[in-house]
PDB file of C-alpha atoms in Angstrom:
ATOM      1  CA  MET A   1       2.332 -15.391   2.228  1.00 87.00           C
ATOM      2  CA  ASP A   2       5.428 -15.336   4.338  1.00 86.00           C
ATOM      3  CA  LYS A   3       7.413 -12.352   5.505  1.00 87.00           C
ATOM      4  CA  LYS A   4      10.395 -13.604   3.469  1.00 90.00           C
ATOM      5  CA  PHE A   5       8.362 -13.912   0.221  1.00 92.00           C
ATOM      6  CA  LEU A   6       7.097 -10.383   0.831  1.00 93.00           C
ATOM      7  CA  GLU A   7      10.593  -9.143   1.540  1.00 92.00           C
ATOM      8  CA  ASP A   8      11.795 -10.647  -1.716  1.00 94.00           C
ATOM      9  CA  ARG A   9       9.289  -8.850  -3.759  1.00 95.00           C
ATOM     10  CA  LEU A  10      10.201  -5.641  -2.041  1.00 94.00           C
ATOM     11  CA  ARG A  11      13.724  -6.139  -3.094  1.00 95.00           C
ATOM     12  CA  GLU A  12      12.341  -6.679  -6.718  1.00 95.00           C
ATOM     13  CA  LEU A  13      10.643  -3.224  -6.498  1.00 95.00           C
ATOM     14  CA  GLY A  14      13.901  -1.512  -5.081  1.00 94.00           C
ATOM     15  CA  ILE A  15      12.168  -0.470  -2.097  1.00 93.00           C
ATOM     16  CA  TYR A  16      13.208  -3.149   0.732  1.00 92.00           C
ATOM     17  CA  SER A  17      15.647  -0.701   2.346  1.00 88.00           C
ATOM     18  CA  ASP A  18      13.064   1.807   2.905  1.00 89.00           C
ATOM     19  CA  TYR A  19      10.508  -0.703   4.829  1.00 88.00           C
ATOM     20  CA  TYR A  20      12.246  -3.664   6.098  1.00 87.00           C
ATOM     21  CA  HIS A  21      11.949  -2.276   9.662  1.00 85.00           C
ATOM     22  CA  ARG A  22       8.168  -1.572   9.352  1.00 88.00           C
ATOM     23  CA  LEU A  23       6.306  -3.527  11.935  1.00 85.00           C
ATOM     24  CA  GLU A  24       3.171  -3.692   9.397  1.00 89.00           C
ATOM     25  CA  LEU A  25       4.942  -5.865   7.081  1.00 89.00           C
ATOM     26  CA  LYS A  26       4.510  -9.025   9.324  1.00 88.00           C
ATOM     27  CA  SER A  27       0.706  -8.361   9.428  1.00 88.00           C
ATOM     28  CA  LEU A  28       0.665  -7.606   6.003  1.00 91.00           C
ATOM     29  CA  ALA A  29       2.431 -10.952   4.973  1.00 92.00           C
ATOM     30  CA  ALA A  30       0.170 -12.981   7.132  1.00 91.00           C
ATOM     31  CA  PHE A  31      -2.934 -11.128   5.366  1.00 92.00           C
ATOM     32  CA  LEU A  32      -2.156 -11.640   1.746  1.00 93.00           C
ATOM     33  CA  PRO A  33      -2.119 -15.039  -0.140  1.00 93.00           C
ATOM     34  CA  TYR A  34       0.923 -16.128  -2.221  1.00 90.00           C
ATOM     35  CA  ASP A  35      -0.857 -15.735  -5.432  1.00 91.00           C
ATOM     36  CA  GLU A  36      -1.497 -11.820  -4.829  1.00 93.00           C
ATOM     37  CA  VAL A  37       1.290  -9.445  -6.177  1.00 94.00           C
ATOM     38  CA  VAL A  38       2.411  -6.400  -4.100  1.00 96.00           C
ATOM     39  CA  ASN A  39       2.974  -3.501  -6.617  1.00 97.00           C
ATOM     40  CA  CYS A  40       3.760  -0.440  -4.196  1.00 97.00           C
ATOM     41  CA  ILE A  41       4.143   0.104  -0.590  1.00 96.00           C
ATOM     42  CA  LEU A  42       4.323   3.529   1.057  1.00 95.00           C
ATOM     43  CA  THR A  43       3.180   5.243   4.109  1.00 94.00           C
ATOM     44  CA  GLY A  44       1.134   8.300   4.807  1.00 94.00           C
ATOM     45  CA  PHE A  45      -1.118   9.742   7.530  1.00 94.00           C
ATOM     46  CA  TRP A  46      -4.706   8.977   7.261  1.00 93.00           C
ATOM     47  CA  GLU A  47      -7.287   9.541  10.057  1.00 89.00           C
ATOM     48  CA  GLY A  48      -4.809  10.758  12.338  1.00 86.00           C
ATOM     49  CA  SER A  49      -2.060   7.974  12.325  1.00 87.00           C
ATOM     50  CA  ARG A  50       0.531   6.860  10.114  1.00 89.00           C
ATOM     51  CA  ARG A  51      -0.511   3.840   8.200  1.00 93.00           C
ATOM     52  CA  MET A  52       1.193   1.687   5.635  1.00 95.00           C
ATOM     53  CA  ILE A  53      -0.292   1.462   2.319  1.00 97.00           C
ATOM     54  CA  ALA A  54       0.275  -1.792  -0.112  1.00 97.00           C
ATOM     55  CA  ILE A  55      -1.190  -1.647  -3.477  1.00 97.00           C
ATOM     56  CA  THR A  56      -1.585  -5.219  -4.814  1.00 96.00           C
ATOM     57  CA  ASP A  57      -2.919  -6.508  -8.301  1.00 95.00           C
ATOM     58  CA  SER A  58      -6.443  -7.159  -6.581  1.00 94.00           C
ATOM     59  CA  ARG A  59      -6.765  -4.669  -3.592  1.00 95.00           C
ATOM     60  CA  ILE A  60      -5.330  -1.910  -1.594  1.00 96.00           C
ATOM     61  CA  VAL A  61      -4.692  -2.671   1.830  1.00 96.00           C
ATOM     62  CA  VAL A  62      -4.160   0.144   4.630  1.00 96.00           C
ATOM     63  CA  ILE A  63      -2.705  -1.112   7.653  1.00 94.00           C
ATOM     64  CA  ALA A  64      -1.719   0.440  11.106  1.00 87.00           C
ATOM     65  CA  ALA A  65       0.395  -2.087  13.218  1.00 77.00           C
ATOM     66  CA  GLY A  66       2.792  -1.161  16.015  1.00 68.00           C
ATOM     67  CA  PRO A  67       3.813  -1.968  19.900  1.00 68.00           C
ATOM     68  CA  MET A  68       1.364   0.982  20.704  1.00 65.00           C
ATOM     69  CA  VAL A  69      -1.179   0.590  18.213  1.00 66.00           C
ATOM     70  CA  GLN A  70      -3.517  -2.321  17.693  1.00 70.00           C
ATOM     71  CA  THR A  71      -3.451  -3.840  14.388  1.00 74.00           C
ATOM     72  CA  ASN A  72      -6.018  -2.300  11.829  1.00 85.00           C
ATOM     73  CA  LEU A  73      -6.668  -3.338   8.288  1.00 90.00           C
ATOM     74  CA  THR A  74      -8.957  -1.297   5.969  1.00 93.00           C
ATOM     75  CA  VAL A  75      -9.348  -2.944   2.223  1.00 95.00           C
ATOM     76  CA  ILE A  76     -10.189  -1.188  -0.874  1.00 95.00           C
ATOM     77  CA  LYS A  77     -10.986  -3.380  -3.920  1.00 94.00           C
ATOM     78  CA  ARG A  78      -9.124  -2.229  -6.821  1.00 94.00           C
ATOM     79  CA  ARG A  79     -12.139  -2.738  -8.946  1.00 94.00           C
ATOM     80  CA  ALA A  80     -13.991   0.131  -6.702  1.00 94.00           C
ATOM     81  CA  VAL A  81     -11.378   2.838  -7.609  1.00 96.00           C
ATOM     82  CA  LYS A  82     -12.859   5.341  -9.751  1.00 96.00           C
ATOM     83  CA  GLY A  83      -9.509   7.652  -9.854  1.00 97.00           C
ATOM     84  CA  TRP A  84      -6.352   8.550  -7.964  1.00 97.00           C
ATOM     85  CA  SER A  85      -4.020  11.442  -7.772  1.00 97.00           C
ATOM     86  CA  PHE A  86      -0.702  12.156  -6.292  1.00 97.00           C
ATOM     87  CA  THR A  87       0.850  15.448  -5.466  1.00 96.00           C
ATOM     88  CA  ARG A  88       4.398  15.669  -5.184  1.00 94.00           C
ATOM     89  CA  LYS A  89       5.829  18.634  -2.713  1.00 90.00           C
ATOM     90  CA  LEU A  90       8.975  18.818  -1.073  1.00 84.00           C
ATOM     91  CA  PHE A  91       7.946  17.539   2.579  1.00 83.00           C
ATOM     92  CA  LEU A  92       4.095  17.614   2.021  1.00 91.00           C
ATOM     93  CA  SER A  93       3.397  15.003  -0.748  1.00 96.00           C
ATOM     94  CA  SER A  94       0.094  13.330  -0.627  1.00 97.00           C
ATOM     95  CA  PHE A  95      -2.062  11.148  -2.569  1.00 97.00           C
ATOM     96  CA  SER A  96      -5.623  10.130  -2.781  1.00 97.00           C
ATOM     97  CA  ILE A  97      -7.616   7.064  -3.653  1.00 97.00           C
ATOM     98  CA  GLU A  98     -11.438   7.631  -4.987  1.00 97.00           C
ATOM     99  CA  THR A  99     -14.322   5.338  -4.925  1.00 95.00           C
ATOM    100  CA  ASP A 100     -17.933   5.716  -5.339  1.00 91.00           C
ATOM    101  CA  GLU A 101     -18.377   5.423  -1.536  1.00 93.00           C
ATOM    102  CA  ARG A 102     -15.573   8.021  -0.482  1.00 95.00           C
ATOM    103  CA  THR A 103     -12.290   9.563  -0.885  1.00 96.00           C
ATOM    104  CA  PHE A 104      -9.126   8.368   0.750  1.00 97.00           C
ATOM    105  CA  VAL A 105      -6.794  11.068   1.380  1.00 97.00           C
ATOM    106  CA  PHE A 106      -3.343  10.311   2.633  1.00 97.00           C
ATOM    107  CA  SER A 107      -0.808  13.009   3.621  1.00 96.00           C
ATOM    108  CA  MET A 108       2.995  13.264   4.535  1.00 95.00           C
ATOM    109  CA  THR A 109       3.674  10.487   1.930  1.00 95.00           C
ATOM    110  CA  GLN A 110       6.996   9.713   0.217  1.00 94.00           C
ATOM    111  CA  GLY A 111       7.363  11.867  -2.700  1.00 93.00           C
ATOM    112  CA  ALA A 112      10.095   9.640  -4.171  1.00 92.00           C
ATOM    113  CA  ARG A 113       7.327   6.996  -4.604  1.00 94.00           C
ATOM    114  CA  GLU A 114       5.114   8.893  -7.074  1.00 96.00           C
ATOM    115  CA  LYS A 115       6.343   6.956 -10.267  1.00 97.00           C
ATOM    116  CA  LEU A 116       5.861   3.346  -8.487  1.00 97.00           C
ATOM    117  CA  PHE A 117       2.436   4.458  -7.009  1.00 97.00           C
ATOM    118  CA  ASN A 118       1.137   5.457 -10.412  1.00 97.00           C
ATOM    119  CA  TRP A 119       2.799   2.456 -12.124  1.00 97.00           C
ATOM    120  CA  ALA A 120       1.142   0.195  -9.516  1.00 97.00           C
ATOM    121  CA  MET A 121      -2.243   1.865  -9.956  1.00 97.00           C
ATOM    122  CA  GLU A 122      -2.237   1.396 -13.736  1.00 96.00           C
ATOM    123  CA  GLN A 123      -1.440  -2.343 -13.531  1.00 95.00           C
ATOM    124  CA  PRO A 124      -4.374  -4.783 -14.543  1.00 93.00           C
ATOM    125  CA  VAL A 125      -6.715  -5.613 -11.779  1.00 93.00           C
ATOM    126  CA  LYS A 126      -6.908  -9.207 -10.957  1.00 88.00           C
ATOM    127  CA  GLU A 127     -10.277 -10.542  -9.428  1.00 75.00           C
ATOM    128  CA  PHE A 128      -9.574 -11.713  -5.994  1.00 61.00           C
ATOM    129  CA  GLU A 129     -11.902 -14.307  -4.407  1.00 56.00           C
ATOM    130  CA  GLU A 130     -12.381 -13.715  -0.731  1.00 52.00           C
TER     131      GLU A 130
END
């Protein structure tokens, strides 16, 4: 997938203006194939650093990238997700994603993304061949 294709999807979702400047988009676009649909992007703190989280129709991609950070990707298969929750607070919103193996908790996220996050997690899961 190229960055412009990803940016067009962010415009469709109405969140382009919040993320167009994020350095992670370039790495994310290079990682995703064209047939994978991005349904939500948000950021949050996980394991001591700010990460971008992309929820697609087949996976959840957690990415850290930047001038002072080595690009780091963590992939959670959507089929492995057993549950999720979003806690909306004024400045301290957070969300969690639970799998059989562990629970991923992201803090200091955008509370305004709650509706989009829940919608994205409710979408049908497509099998993705690696």
